[in-house]
């Protein structure tokens, strides 16, 4: 990153191993009753091999995740990360978090984690109490994660992070092929939902939108792909270099009000 003076304090093998072991222990406890053939039991037996190797690959900048696996349900289709990649990408997120204050908008409340809902709610109440509010617009970006174009997201990452190792790892994660019953797919758009890095990618990809609203006479809050803005008089807004399909009536996964 452009201002990564704390780089030496991060990417510590011992600290990363500790984060990974603690997270795996939580997952293992939740799945302890799983079938004896479940991969969680294999990962538990082999944790001294795959976890240090995965972390070392992140330190080296060579980390590449296993292919996503696509599952079909009656009402949805889900692309799922392998358990080991979920843990490794959570560790990667921990290494990237110190950079957020230099890159992300302060109005991205999802970056605070679960407490972001509470902070955003407090901010909305404060806005309503402080002044006359003629318009409140609640918006959701329709099919946000499915519509993210890989080349644009990679471009944005390279604009804010100049470490070639970080760039390479994030590009591998973004362009990760998908294993389906009909073979492997490698689409140029879309990200896995509920992944450890999905909130990070949301903050990067919508930064231009955040910056545009921050320079306007509005109060603006965003939680992943859901947002609210307050303005005395409403006018349609065009955001440079992004085409967004806004649907104010839809209810997104991150809706908080």
Backbone as JSON, one array per atom type, in Angstrom:
{
  "sequence": "XXXXXXXXXXXXXXXXXXXXXXXXXXXXXXXXXXXXXXXXXXXXXXXXXXXXXXXXXXXXXXXXXXXXXXXXXXXXXXXXXXXXXXXXXXXXXXXXXXXXXXXXXXXXXXXXXXXXXXXXXXXXXXXXXXXXXXXXXXXXXXXXXXXXXXXXXXXXXXXXXXXXXXXXXXXXXXXXXXXXXXXXXXXXXXXXXXXXXXXXXXXXXXXXXXXXXXXXXXXXXXXXXXXXXXXXXXXXXXXXXXXXXXXXXXXXXXXXX",
  "N": [[0.82, -1.18, 0.0], [0.27, 2.38, -0.41], [0.89, 3.86, 1.91], [2.25, 2.14, 3.81], [3.78, 1.96, 6.33], [3.75, 0.35, 8.53], [4.36, -2.18, 7.78], [6.3, -4.06, 8.6], [5.37, -4.89, 11.04], [3.39, -6.62, 10.48], [2.44, -9.71, 8.76], [3.56, -11.78, 10.2], [4.66, -14.95, 10.89], [4.17, -16.59, 13.2], [2.11, -15.2, 14.55], [0.12, -15.26, 12.58], [-0.31, -18.0, 12.34], [-1.42, -18.5, 14.84], [-3.86, -17.07, 14.68], [-5.09, -18.53, 12.64], [-5.27, -21.14, 13.77], [-6.98, -20.71, 15.97], [-9.35, -19.9, 14.68], [-9.91, -22.2, 13.15], [-10.38, -24.06, 15.18], [-12.82, -23.12, 16.22], [-14.52, -23.56, 14.02], [-14.26, -26.32, 13.75], [-15.39, -27.25, 16.13], [-18.06, -26.56, 15.72], [-18.7, -28.33, 13.71], [-18.31, -30.84, 14.71], [-19.98, -33.03, 14.89], [-20.25, -33.92, 12.34], [-20.42, -36.13, 9.46], [-18.19, -38.96, 9.4], [-16.64, -38.96, 7.16], [-16.42, -36.37, 6.4], [-14.71, -33.45, 5.23], [-13.7, -31.81, 7.21], [-12.66, -33.32, 9.28], [-10.44, -34.51, 8.15], [-8.93, -32.2, 7.65], [-8.47, -31.42, 10.27], [-6.77, -33.44, 11.17], [-4.57, -33.01, 9.53], [-3.67, -30.45, 10.02], [-1.25, -29.4, 10.85], [0.23, -29.43, 8.6], [-1.13, -28.27, 6.22], [-1.93, -25.71, 7.14], [0.45, -24.16, 8.06], [1.82, -24.25, 5.58], [0.05, -22.93, 3.84], [-0.01, -20.38, 5.0], [2.67, -19.64, 4.76], [2.78, -19.47, 1.99], [1.27, -17.19, 1.62], [2.86, -15.24, 2.8], [4.98, -15.39, 1.07], [3.71, -14.48, -1.16], [2.59, -16.14, -3.02], [0.2, -17.4, -2.75], [-2.61, -19.22, -3.81], [-5.97, -19.93, -4.12], [-7.97, -22.96, -3.65], [-10.2, -24.22, -6.18], [-13.41, -22.65, -6.41], [-16.48, -24.15, -5.31], [-19.49, -24.99, -6.79], [-22.84, -25.0, -5.71], [-26.17, -26.09, -6.11], [-29.36, -25.0, -5.22], [-32.9, -25.03, -4.42], [-33.89, -22.4, -4.5], [-31.66, -20.82, -4.94], [-28.23, -20.33, -6.09], [-25.04, -21.22, -5.07], [-21.66, -20.31, -4.72], [-19.0, -21.75, -3.21], [-16.33, -21.37, -0.89], [-13.48, -23.44, -0.15], [-12.96, -24.91, 3.07], [-10.36, -24.61, 4.14], [-9.4, -22.46, 2.6], [-11.15, -20.48, 3.38], [-10.28, -20.01, 5.97], [-7.59, -19.23, 5.52], [-7.95, -16.93, 3.97], [-9.28, -15.36, 5.78], [-7.2, -14.88, 7.55], [-5.55, -13.42, 5.83], [-7.17, -11.17, 5.49], [-6.96, -10.06, 8.05], [-4.32, -9.17, 7.95], [-4.54, -7.17, 6.09], [-6.24, -5.32, 7.24], [-5.1, -3.12, 8.81], [-4.58, -1.27, 6.79], [-6.96, -0.17, 5.99], [-7.84, 2.32, 6.97], [-6.43, 4.08, 5.48], [-7.34, 3.73, 2.94], [-10.14, 3.03, 2.6], [-13.46, 4.47, 2.66], [-14.66, 6.42, 5.39], [-17.31, 6.16, 5.77], [-18.08, 3.59, 5.28], [-19.61, 1.35, 6.91], [-19.68, -1.39, 7.26], [-17.13, -2.28, 7.49], [-16.42, -2.18, 10.1], [-17.12, -4.53, 11.17], [-19.44, -6.74, 12.92], [-20.32, -4.82, 14.79], [-20.63, -2.61, 13.27], [-23.24, -2.25, 12.42], [-24.52, -1.23, 14.68], [-23.1, 1.21, 15.0], [-23.77, 2.53, 12.61], [-26.54, 2.78, 12.88], [-26.66, 4.47, 15.1], [-25.5, 6.74, 13.97], [-27.41, 7.43, 12.01], [-29.6, 8.07, 13.64], [-28.51, 10.29, 14.92], [-28.22, 12.09, 12.76], [-30.91, 12.5, 12.07], [-31.83, 13.76, 14.35], [-30.36, 16.1, 14.46], [-30.93, 17.91, 12.34], [-33.21, 19.36, 9.88], [-34.81, 17.05, 7.89], [-35.65, 16.39, 4.78], [-35.61, 14.47, 2.77], [-34.96, 11.03, 2.64], [-33.1, 8.58, 1.23], [-33.11, 5.23, 0.57], [-31.11, 2.72, -0.63], [-30.25, -0.11, -2.68], [-27.74, -1.92, -4.27], [-28.36, -3.58, -7.07], [-27.97, -7.06, -7.46], [-25.24, -7.0, -6.7], [-22.68, -8.32, -5.93], [-22.64, -10.39, -7.81], [-22.37, -8.99, -10.15], [-19.94, -7.67, -10.23], [-17.2, -6.69, -12.07], [-14.31, -8.39, -12.89], [-11.87, -7.35, -13.99], [-12.08, -4.62, -13.52], [-12.18, -4.47, -10.73], [-9.66, -5.56, -10.06], [-8.07, -3.62, -11.22], [-8.69, -1.42, -9.57], [-7.67, -2.34, -7.13], [-4.9, -2.41, -7.7], [-4.5, 0.26, -7.94], [-4.55, 1.22, -5.35], [-2.98, -0.46, -3.79], [0.34, -1.14, -3.81], [2.03, -3.28, -3.45], [3.39, -5.98, -5.0], [3.05, -8.67, -4.28], [0.72, -8.73, -2.72], [-1.07, -7.78, -4.64], [-0.94, -9.92, -6.51], [-1.93, -12.12, -5.04], [-4.56, -11.28, -4.38], [-5.61, -11.01, -6.94], [-5.56, -13.69, -7.78], [-7.49, -14.72, -6.07], [-9.79, -13.31, -6.83], [-10.16, -14.09, -9.52], [-10.61, -16.77, -9.34], [-11.33, -19.98, -10.57], [-14.48, -21.81, -11.02], [-15.8, -24.8, -9.84], [-18.16, -26.87, -11.25], [-21.06, -29.04, -11.71], [-21.06, -29.39, -14.44], [-18.5, -29.07, -15.32], [-15.54, -26.91, -15.29], [-15.76, -23.4, -14.72], [-14.87, -20.1, -15.67], [-15.71, -17.24, -15.22], [-15.8, -13.72, -16.13], [-16.76, -12.03, -14.27], [-18.32, -11.43, -11.05], [-18.33, -12.47, -7.59], [-17.65, -14.69, -4.85], [-20.19, -15.06, -2.44], [-20.36, -14.06, 1.0], [-17.73, -14.55, 1.65], [-14.56, -14.24, 3.43], [-13.23, -11.97, 2.44], [-15.11, -10.46, 1.12], [-16.31, -8.09, 2.06], [-14.13, -6.4, 2.1], [-13.54, -6.27, -0.67], [-15.88, -5.02, -1.5], [-15.57, -2.5, -0.31], [-13.37, -1.51, -1.75], [-14.23, -1.62, -4.48], [-16.43, 0.1, -4.58], [-15.39, 2.52, -3.9], [-15.14, 4.86, -5.47], [-17.79, 5.63, -5.69], [-18.34, 6.17, -2.97], [-16.52, 8.31, -2.55], [-17.58, 10.19, -4.31], [-20.09, 10.84, -3.14], [-19.16, 11.83, -0.73], [-18.21, 14.31, -1.41], [-20.41, 15.83, -1.75], [-23.33, 17.71, -0.71], [-24.57, 16.01, 1.32], [-25.65, 13.55, 3.72], [-24.22, 10.52, 4.06], [-24.26, 7.0, 4.2], [-22.98, 3.68, 4.16], [-23.47, 0.17, 3.99], [-21.93, -2.5, 3.07], [-23.41, -3.35, 0.09], [-25.59, -1.78, 0.46], [-27.14, 1.35, 1.08], [-27.68, 4.67, 2.51], [-28.83, 7.97, 2.06], [-29.12, 11.4, 2.96], [-30.74, 14.37, 2.09], [-31.65, 17.8, 1.57], [-32.9, 18.49, -0.89], [-33.63, 16.34, -3.52], [-31.69, 15.04, -6.16], [-30.98, 13.18, -9.13], [-27.96, 11.25, -9.23], [-24.92, 10.91, -10.97], [-22.26, 8.7, -11.13], [-18.88, 8.83, -11.76], [-17.21, 6.65, -13.95], [-18.45, 4.29, -13.12], [-21.19, 2.16, -13.58], [-24.18, 1.8, -12.11], [-26.85, -0.22, -11.05], [-29.51, 0.83, -9.44], [-31.86, -0.1, -7.01], [-34.25, 1.02, -5.14], [-36.28, -0.28, -3.79], [-35.62, -2.86, -3.2], [-34.54, -5.36, -0.86], [-31.57, -5.73, 0.68], [-28.86, -7.98, 1.7], [-27.4, -6.72, 3.64], [-29.03, -4.83, 4.86], [-29.87, -2.41, 7.25], [-31.68, -0.74, 8.38]],
  "CA": [[0.0, 0.0, 0.0], [1.04, 3.61, -0.54], [1.36, 4.34, 3.21], [2.34, 0.94, 4.64], [4.97, 2.04, 7.18], [3.66, -0.68, 9.56], [4.47, -3.46, 7.08], [7.14, -4.98, 9.35], [4.61, -5.39, 12.17], [2.46, -7.63, 10.0], [2.99, -10.87, 8.04], [4.36, -12.55, 11.15], [4.23, -16.34, 10.77], [3.63, -17.1, 14.46], [0.81, -14.55, 14.79], [-0.83, -15.74, 11.59], [-0.64, -19.36, 12.73], [-2.31, -18.43, 16.01], [-5.18, -16.67, 14.17], [-5.64, -19.66, 11.88], [-5.61, -22.25, 14.67], [-8.16, -20.34, 16.76], [-10.52, -19.92, 13.81], [-10.21, -23.59, 12.8], [-10.95, -24.69, 16.37], [-14.24, -22.74, 16.28], [-15.23, -24.26, 12.94], [-14.23, -27.76, 14.05], [-16.36, -27.5, 17.21], [-19.41, -26.48, 15.15], [-18.9, -29.46, 12.79], [-17.77, -32.07, 15.33], [-20.91, -34.15, 14.69], [-20.35, -34.2, 10.9], [-20.09, -37.48, 9.02], [-16.75, -39.23, 9.59], [-15.94, -38.7, 5.9], [-16.41, -34.92, 6.14], [-13.34, -32.94, 5.07], [-13.25, -31.11, 8.42], [-11.86, -34.26, 10.09], [-9.14, -34.62, 7.46], [-8.2, -30.95, 7.9], [-8.03, -31.43, 11.68], [-5.61, -34.35, 11.28], [-3.44, -32.53, 8.74], [-3.55, -29.0, 10.2], [0.16, -29.01, 11.0], [0.82, -29.36, 7.25], [-1.75, -27.32, 5.29], [-2.02, -24.34, 7.66], [1.73, -23.46, 7.89], [2.15, -24.12, 4.16], [-0.8, -21.88, 3.29], [0.43, -19.08, 5.53], [3.96, -19.33, 4.13], [2.51, -19.05, 0.61], [0.8, -15.79, 1.68], [4.04, -14.42, 3.09], [5.77, -15.38, -0.18], [2.91, -13.86, -2.23], [2.26, -17.15, -4.04], [-1.06, -18.06, -2.38], [-3.67, -19.37, -4.81], [-6.97, -20.78, -3.47], [-8.59, -24.06, -4.38], [-11.33, -23.76, -6.97], [-14.71, -22.56, -5.75], [-17.38, -25.25, -5.66], [-20.85, -24.47, -6.99], [-23.94, -25.83, -5.23], [-27.47, -25.64, -6.59], [-30.49, -25.21, -4.33], [-34.19, -24.74, -5.07], [-34.09, -20.96, -4.7], [-30.43, -20.07, -5.18], [-27.01, -21.01, -6.5], [-24.0, -20.72, -4.17], [-20.26, -20.67, -4.98], [-18.47, -21.86, -1.85], [-14.89, -21.55, -0.65], [-13.03, -24.57, 0.66], [-12.77, -24.5, 4.47], [-8.98, -24.15, 4.34], [-9.27, -21.13, 2.0], [-11.89, -19.54, 4.23], [-9.39, -19.68, 7.09], [-6.42, -18.5, 5.03], [-8.37, -15.6, 3.53], [-9.55, -14.61, 7.01], [-5.88, -14.43, 8.02], [-5.14, -12.36, 4.9], [-7.96, -9.98, 5.83], [-6.36, -9.49, 9.26], [-3.1, -8.46, 7.55], [-4.91, -5.99, 5.3], [-7.08, -4.38, 8.0], [-4.45, -1.85, 9.17], [-4.53, -0.35, 5.65], [-8.29, 0.32, 5.66], [-8.0, 3.74, 7.3], [-5.77, 4.86, 4.42], [-7.94, 3.44, 1.64], [-11.6, 2.97, 2.59], [-14.23, 5.61, 3.15], [-15.09, 6.29, 6.79], [-18.75, 5.91, 5.75], [-18.3, 2.16, 5.04], [-19.78, 0.84, 8.27], [-19.49, -2.85, 7.33], [-15.72, -2.58, 7.78], [-16.27, -2.28, 11.55], [-17.57, -5.85, 11.59], [-20.83, -6.77, 13.4], [-20.67, -3.58, 15.51], [-20.92, -1.56, 12.29], [-24.7, -2.03, 12.4], [-24.82, -0.34, 15.8], [-22.54, 2.53, 14.7], [-24.55, 3.14, 11.53], [-27.85, 3.14, 13.45], [-26.42, 5.66, 15.94], [-25.26, 7.87, 13.06], [-28.69, 7.8, 11.4], [-30.38, 8.77, 14.67], [-27.89, 11.6, 15.13], [-28.58, 12.93, 11.6], [-32.33, 12.84, 12.15], [-32.03, 14.64, 15.49], [-29.61, 17.35, 14.32], [-31.44, 18.89, 11.38], [-34.42, 19.07, 9.12], [-34.52, 16.02, 6.9], [-36.78, 16.32, 3.85], [-35.53, 13.27, 1.94], [-34.06, 9.94, 2.98], [-33.11, 7.6, 0.15], [-32.53, 3.94, 0.91], [-30.81, 2.07, -1.91], [-29.53, -1.37, -2.72], [-27.18, -2.13, -5.6], [-28.97, -4.84, -7.5], [-27.04, -8.13, -7.85], [-23.93, -6.34, -6.62], [-21.52, -9.22, -5.98], [-22.68, -11.15, -9.06], [-22.09, -8.13, -11.31], [-18.61, -7.05, -10.14], [-16.31, -7.09, -13.16], [-13.0, -8.72, -12.33], [-10.78, -6.48, -14.45], [-12.22, -3.31, -12.87], [-11.79, -4.63, -9.33], [-8.2, -5.72, -10.04], [-7.54, -2.27, -11.53], [-8.85, -0.61, -8.36], [-6.72, -2.84, -6.13], [-3.56, -1.97, -8.07], [-4.45, 1.72, -7.74], [-4.41, 1.52, -3.93], [-1.99, -1.33, -3.17], [1.47, -1.27, -4.74], [2.8, -4.48, -3.14], [3.09, -6.98, -6.05], [2.6, -9.92, -3.67], [-0.69, -8.53, -2.37], [-1.79, -7.71, -5.91], [-1.02, -11.25, -7.13], [-2.82, -12.97, -4.24], [-5.94, -10.83, -4.54], [-6.03, -11.34, -8.3], [-5.84, -15.13, -7.78], [-8.76, -14.93, -5.35], [-10.88, -12.73, -7.63], [-10.35, -14.83, -10.78], [-10.62, -18.19, -9.01], [-12.33, -20.74, -11.34], [-15.57, -22.44, -10.28], [-16.07, -26.2, -10.18], [-19.59, -27.12, -11.34], [-21.36, -30.39, -12.23], [-20.84, -29.41, -15.89], [-17.11, -28.71, -15.61], [-15.02, -25.7, -14.67], [-16.11, -22.13, -15.35], [-14.0, -18.99, -15.28], [-16.37, -16.03, -15.7], [-15.07, -12.47, -15.92], [-17.47, -11.19, -13.29], [-18.93, -12.13, -9.93], [-17.51, -12.92, -6.47], [-18.33, -15.58, -3.91], [-20.83, -14.37, -1.33], [-20.04, -14.43, 2.38], [-16.32, -14.87, 1.83], [-13.9, -13.33, 4.37], [-12.77, -10.74, 1.79], [-16.18, -9.82, 0.34], [-16.49, -6.71, 2.54], [-12.96, -5.66, 1.62], [-13.74, -6.01, -2.1], [-16.95, -4.04, -1.6], [-15.01, -1.19, 0.01], [-12.5, -1.09, -2.85], [-14.94, -1.45, -5.75], [-17.37, 1.23, -4.5], [-14.71, 3.7, -3.35], [-15.47, 6.04, -6.27], [-19.13, 6.03, -5.27], [-18.19, 6.78, -1.65], [-15.84, 9.59, -2.71], [-18.5, 11.11, -4.98], [-21.07, 11.31, -2.16], [-18.47, 12.58, 0.31], [-17.99, 15.67, -1.9], [-21.71, 16.45, -1.96], [-24.01, 18.2, 0.48], [-25.46, 14.94, 1.76], [-25.18, 12.62, 4.73], [-24.18, 9.25, 3.32], [-23.78, 5.82, 4.92], [-23.06, 2.46, 3.36], [-23.18, -1.11, 4.62], [-21.71, -3.34, 1.89], [-24.03, -2.79, -1.11], [-26.78, -1.02, 0.86], [-26.75, 2.68, 1.52], [-28.69, 5.68, 2.79], [-28.35, 9.34, 1.95], [-30.1, 12.39, 3.37], [-30.5, 15.63, 1.39], [-32.84, 18.65, 1.55], [-33.54, 18.36, -2.19], [-33.06, 15.17, -4.18], [-31.4, 15.04, -7.6], [-30.26, 11.96, -9.54], [-26.51, 11.42, -9.19], [-24.12, 10.04, -11.83], [-20.94, 8.44, -10.56], [-17.91, 8.65, -12.82], [-16.55, 5.36, -14.21], [-19.2, 3.16, -12.59], [-22.59, 2.1, -13.94], [-24.8, 1.08, -11.01], [-28.29, -0.4, -11.14], [-30.03, 1.08, -8.12], [-33.23, -0.51, -6.81], [-34.56, 1.46, -3.78], [-37.31, -1.1, -3.16], [-35.14, -4.2, -2.86], [-33.98, -5.51, 0.49], [-30.28, -6.43, 0.54], [-28.43, -8.78, 2.85], [-26.79, -5.87, 4.66], [-29.93, -3.75, 5.23], [-29.78, -2.23, 8.7], [-32.68, 0.2, 8.91]],
  "C": [[0.87, 1.24, 0.0], [1.62, 4.08, 0.8], [1.5, 3.16, 4.18], [3.62, 0.94, 5.47], [4.96, 0.95, 8.25], [3.81, -2.07, 8.96], [5.23, -4.49, 7.9], [6.37, -5.6, 10.51], [3.64, -6.49, 11.76], [3.2, -8.76, 9.29], [3.94, -11.68, 8.93], [3.82, -13.98, 11.2], [3.56, -16.85, 12.04], [2.24, -16.51, 14.75], [-0.26, -15.07, 13.83], [-1.25, -17.18, 11.88], [-1.63, -19.39, 13.89], [-3.73, -18.05, 15.58], [-5.86, -17.84, 13.47], [-6.08, -20.81, 12.77], [-6.88, -21.94, 15.46], [-9.43, -20.39, 15.91], [-10.91, -21.36, 13.44], [-10.84, -24.32, 13.98], [-12.43, -24.37, 16.49], [-15.05, -23.49, 15.23], [-15.33, -25.75, 13.24], [-15.25, -28.11, 15.13], [-17.79, -27.49, 16.65], [-19.73, -27.72, 14.3], [-18.44, -30.79, 13.39], [-18.67, -33.29, 15.12], [-21.06, -34.52, 13.22], [-19.96, -35.64, 10.6], [-18.57, -37.72, 9.08], [-15.95, -39.01, 8.31], [-15.86, -37.21, 5.56], [-14.97, -34.4, 6.13], [-12.82, -32.24, 6.31], [-12.36, -32.02, 9.27], [-10.48, -34.47, 9.47], [-8.3, -33.38, 7.74], [-7.69, -30.88, 9.33], [-6.79, -32.3, 11.86], [-4.36, -33.76, 10.63], [-3.14, -31.03, 8.95], [-2.1, -28.54, 10.34], [0.88, -28.93, 9.65], [0.2, -28.22, 6.44], [-1.79, -25.88, 5.82], [-0.68, -23.6, 7.55], [2.11, -23.26, 6.43], [1.34, -23.0, 3.51], [-0.36, -20.5, 3.72], [1.76, -18.69, 4.9], [3.76, -18.87, 2.69], [1.99, -17.62, 0.57], [1.98, -14.85, 1.93], [4.9, -14.29, 1.83], [5.03, -14.66, -1.31], [2.48, -14.83, -3.3], [0.93, -17.84, -3.76], [-2.06, -18.05, -3.52], [-4.71, -20.33, -4.24], [-7.38, -21.97, -4.31], [-9.78, -23.5, -5.16], [-12.59, -23.65, -6.11], [-15.56, -23.76, -6.17], [-18.8, -24.72, -5.7], [-21.89, -25.49, -6.53], [-25.25, -25.22, -5.7], [-28.54, -26.01, -5.57], [-31.77, -24.8, -5.06], [-34.31, -23.26, -5.42], [-32.81, -20.17, -4.94], [-29.29, -20.98, -5.62], [-25.87, -20.38, -5.7], [-22.64, -21.23, -4.61], [-19.51, -20.62, -3.65], [-16.96, -22.05, -1.83], [-14.63, -22.84, 0.1], [-12.74, -24.06, 2.07], [-11.36, -23.95, 4.7], [-8.78, -22.75, 3.76], [-10.03, -20.08, 2.79], [-11.02, -19.08, 5.39], [-8.21, -18.84, 6.63], [-6.8, -17.09, 4.59], [-8.8, -14.73, 4.72], [-8.24, -14.07, 7.59], [-5.37, -13.29, 7.14], [-5.88, -11.06, 5.19], [-7.38, -9.28, 7.06], [-5.1, -8.7, 8.93], [-3.41, -7.17, 6.8], [-5.64, -4.92, 6.13], [-6.38, -3.09, 8.41], [-4.39, -0.82, 8.03], [-5.88, 0.33, 5.39], [-8.44, 1.82, 5.9], [-7.36, 4.64, 6.26], [-6.5, 4.76, 3.09], [-9.45, 3.62, 1.63], [-12.24, 4.26, 3.1], [-14.65, 5.36, 4.59], [-16.59, 6.01, 6.88], [-19.09, 4.46, 5.43], [-18.4, 1.45, 6.39], [-19.61, -0.67, 8.37], [-18.06, -3.21, 7.67], [-15.44, -2.63, 9.29], [-16.64, -3.68, 12.06], [-19.01, -5.78, 12.09], [-21.25, -5.49, 14.12], [-20.95, -2.43, 14.56], [-22.4, -1.25, 12.19], [-25.09, -1.04, 13.49], [-24.32, 1.08, 15.52], [-23.37, 3.26, 13.63], [-25.91, 3.6, 12.04], [-27.73, 4.39, 14.31], [-26.24, 6.9, 15.07], [-26.55, 8.35, 12.41], [-29.56, 8.56, 12.4], [-29.85, 10.18, 14.9], [-28.26, 12.57, 14.01], [-30.02, 13.4, 11.7], [-32.6, 13.84, 13.27], [-31.43, 16.02, 15.28], [-30.27, 18.37, 13.4], [-32.68, 18.43, 10.67], [-34.06, 18.11, 7.98], [-35.73, 15.84, 5.99], [-36.8, 15.02, 3.05], [-34.53, 12.28, 2.55], [-34.2, 8.89, 1.89], [-32.4, 6.35, 0.6], [-32.32, 3.17, -0.39], [-30.08, 0.75, -1.71], [-28.99, -1.52, -4.14], [-27.56, -3.53, -6.06], [-27.89, -5.83, -7.98], [-25.59, -7.66, -7.78], [-22.77, -7.32, -6.8], [-21.48, -10.03, -7.27], [-22.22, -10.31, -10.25], [-20.72, -7.47, -11.29], [-17.72, -7.58, -11.26], [-14.88, -7.25, -12.64], [-11.92, -7.71, -12.73], [-10.85, -5.09, -13.8], [-11.79, -3.39, -11.41], [-10.28, -4.77, -9.2], [-7.51, -4.38, -10.31], [-7.57, -1.39, -10.28], [-7.87, -1.03, -7.28], [-5.31, -2.35, -6.43], [-3.39, -0.46, -7.9], [-4.14, 2.07, -6.29], [-3.37, 0.68, -3.21], [-0.86, -1.58, -4.16], [2.37, -2.46, -4.44], [2.45, -5.56, -4.17], [2.61, -8.31, -5.49], [1.12, -9.85, -3.3], [-1.53, -8.5, -3.64], [-2.0, -9.1, -6.51], [-2.0, -12.15, -6.37], [-4.28, -12.58, -4.42], [-6.46, -11.13, -5.93], [-6.36, -12.83, -8.42], [-7.18, -15.43, -7.13], [-9.94, -14.46, -6.2], [-11.19, -13.59, -8.85], [-10.39, -16.34, -10.56], [-11.69, -18.94, -9.81], [-13.35, -21.44, -10.43], [-15.78, -23.87, -10.77], [-17.58, -26.44, -10.13], [-19.83, -28.55, -11.83], [-21.11, -30.52, -13.73], [-19.41, -29.02, -16.28], [-16.73, -27.41, -14.94], [-15.43, -24.46, -15.47], [-15.16, -21.06, -14.83], [-14.58, -17.69, -15.81], [-15.55, -14.78, -15.4], [-15.74, -11.54, -14.94], [-18.02, -12.06, -12.17], [-17.91, -12.58, -8.88], [-18.33, -13.82, -5.57], [-18.93, -14.76, -2.78], [-20.33, -14.91, 0.0], [-18.6, -14.91, 2.57], [-15.67, -13.88, 2.79], [-13.52, -11.98, 3.75], [-13.87, -9.99, 1.05], [-16.4, -8.37, 0.77], [-15.33, -5.82, 2.11], [-13.13, -5.29, 0.15], [-14.84, -4.98, -2.32], [-16.43, -2.63, -1.34], [-14.13, -0.64, -1.09], [-13.31, -0.73, -4.09], [-15.86, -0.24, -5.73], [-16.71, 2.49, -3.94], [-15.04, 4.97, -4.14], [-16.87, 6.56, -5.95], [-19.08, 6.75, -3.92], [-17.58, 8.18, -1.76], [-16.77, 10.63, -3.34], [-19.51, 11.69, -3.99], [-20.41, 12.14, -1.07], [-18.21, 14.02, -0.11], [-19.3, 16.4, -2.19], [-22.31, 16.88, -0.63], [-25.05, 17.18, 0.92], [-24.83, 14.23, 2.95], [-25.31, 11.22, 4.14], [-23.59, 8.16, 4.18], [-23.92, 4.61, 4.02], [-22.71, 1.25, 4.21], [-23.13, -2.15, 3.5], [-22.36, -2.71, 0.66], [-25.31, -2.05, -0.81], [-26.36, 0.33, 1.4], [-27.95, 3.57, 1.83], [-28.06, 7.05, 2.6], [-29.48, 10.29, 2.29], [-29.74, 13.71, 2.7], [-31.76, 16.46, 1.41], [-33.61, 18.56, 0.23], [-32.85, 17.23, -2.95], [-32.87, 15.4, -5.67], [-30.72, 13.73, -7.95], [-28.76, 12.24, -9.62], [-25.85, 10.43, -10.14], [-22.73, 9.91, -11.22], [-19.98, 8.11, -11.68], [-17.31, 7.24, -12.79], [-17.22, 4.16, -13.55], [-20.65, 3.24, -13.08], [-23.28, 1.22, -12.91], [-26.31, 0.98, -11.22], [-28.86, -0.29, -9.73], [-31.5, 0.64, -8.04], [-33.63, -0.16, -5.38], [-35.54, 0.56, -3.05], [-36.79, -2.47, -2.72], [-34.51, -4.21, -1.47], [-32.71, -6.34, 0.37], [-29.89, -7.15, 1.8], [-27.87, -7.9, 3.96], [-27.7, -4.75, 5.13], [-29.97, -3.62, 6.75], [-30.81, -1.26, 9.24], [-34.02, -0.05, 8.25]]
}
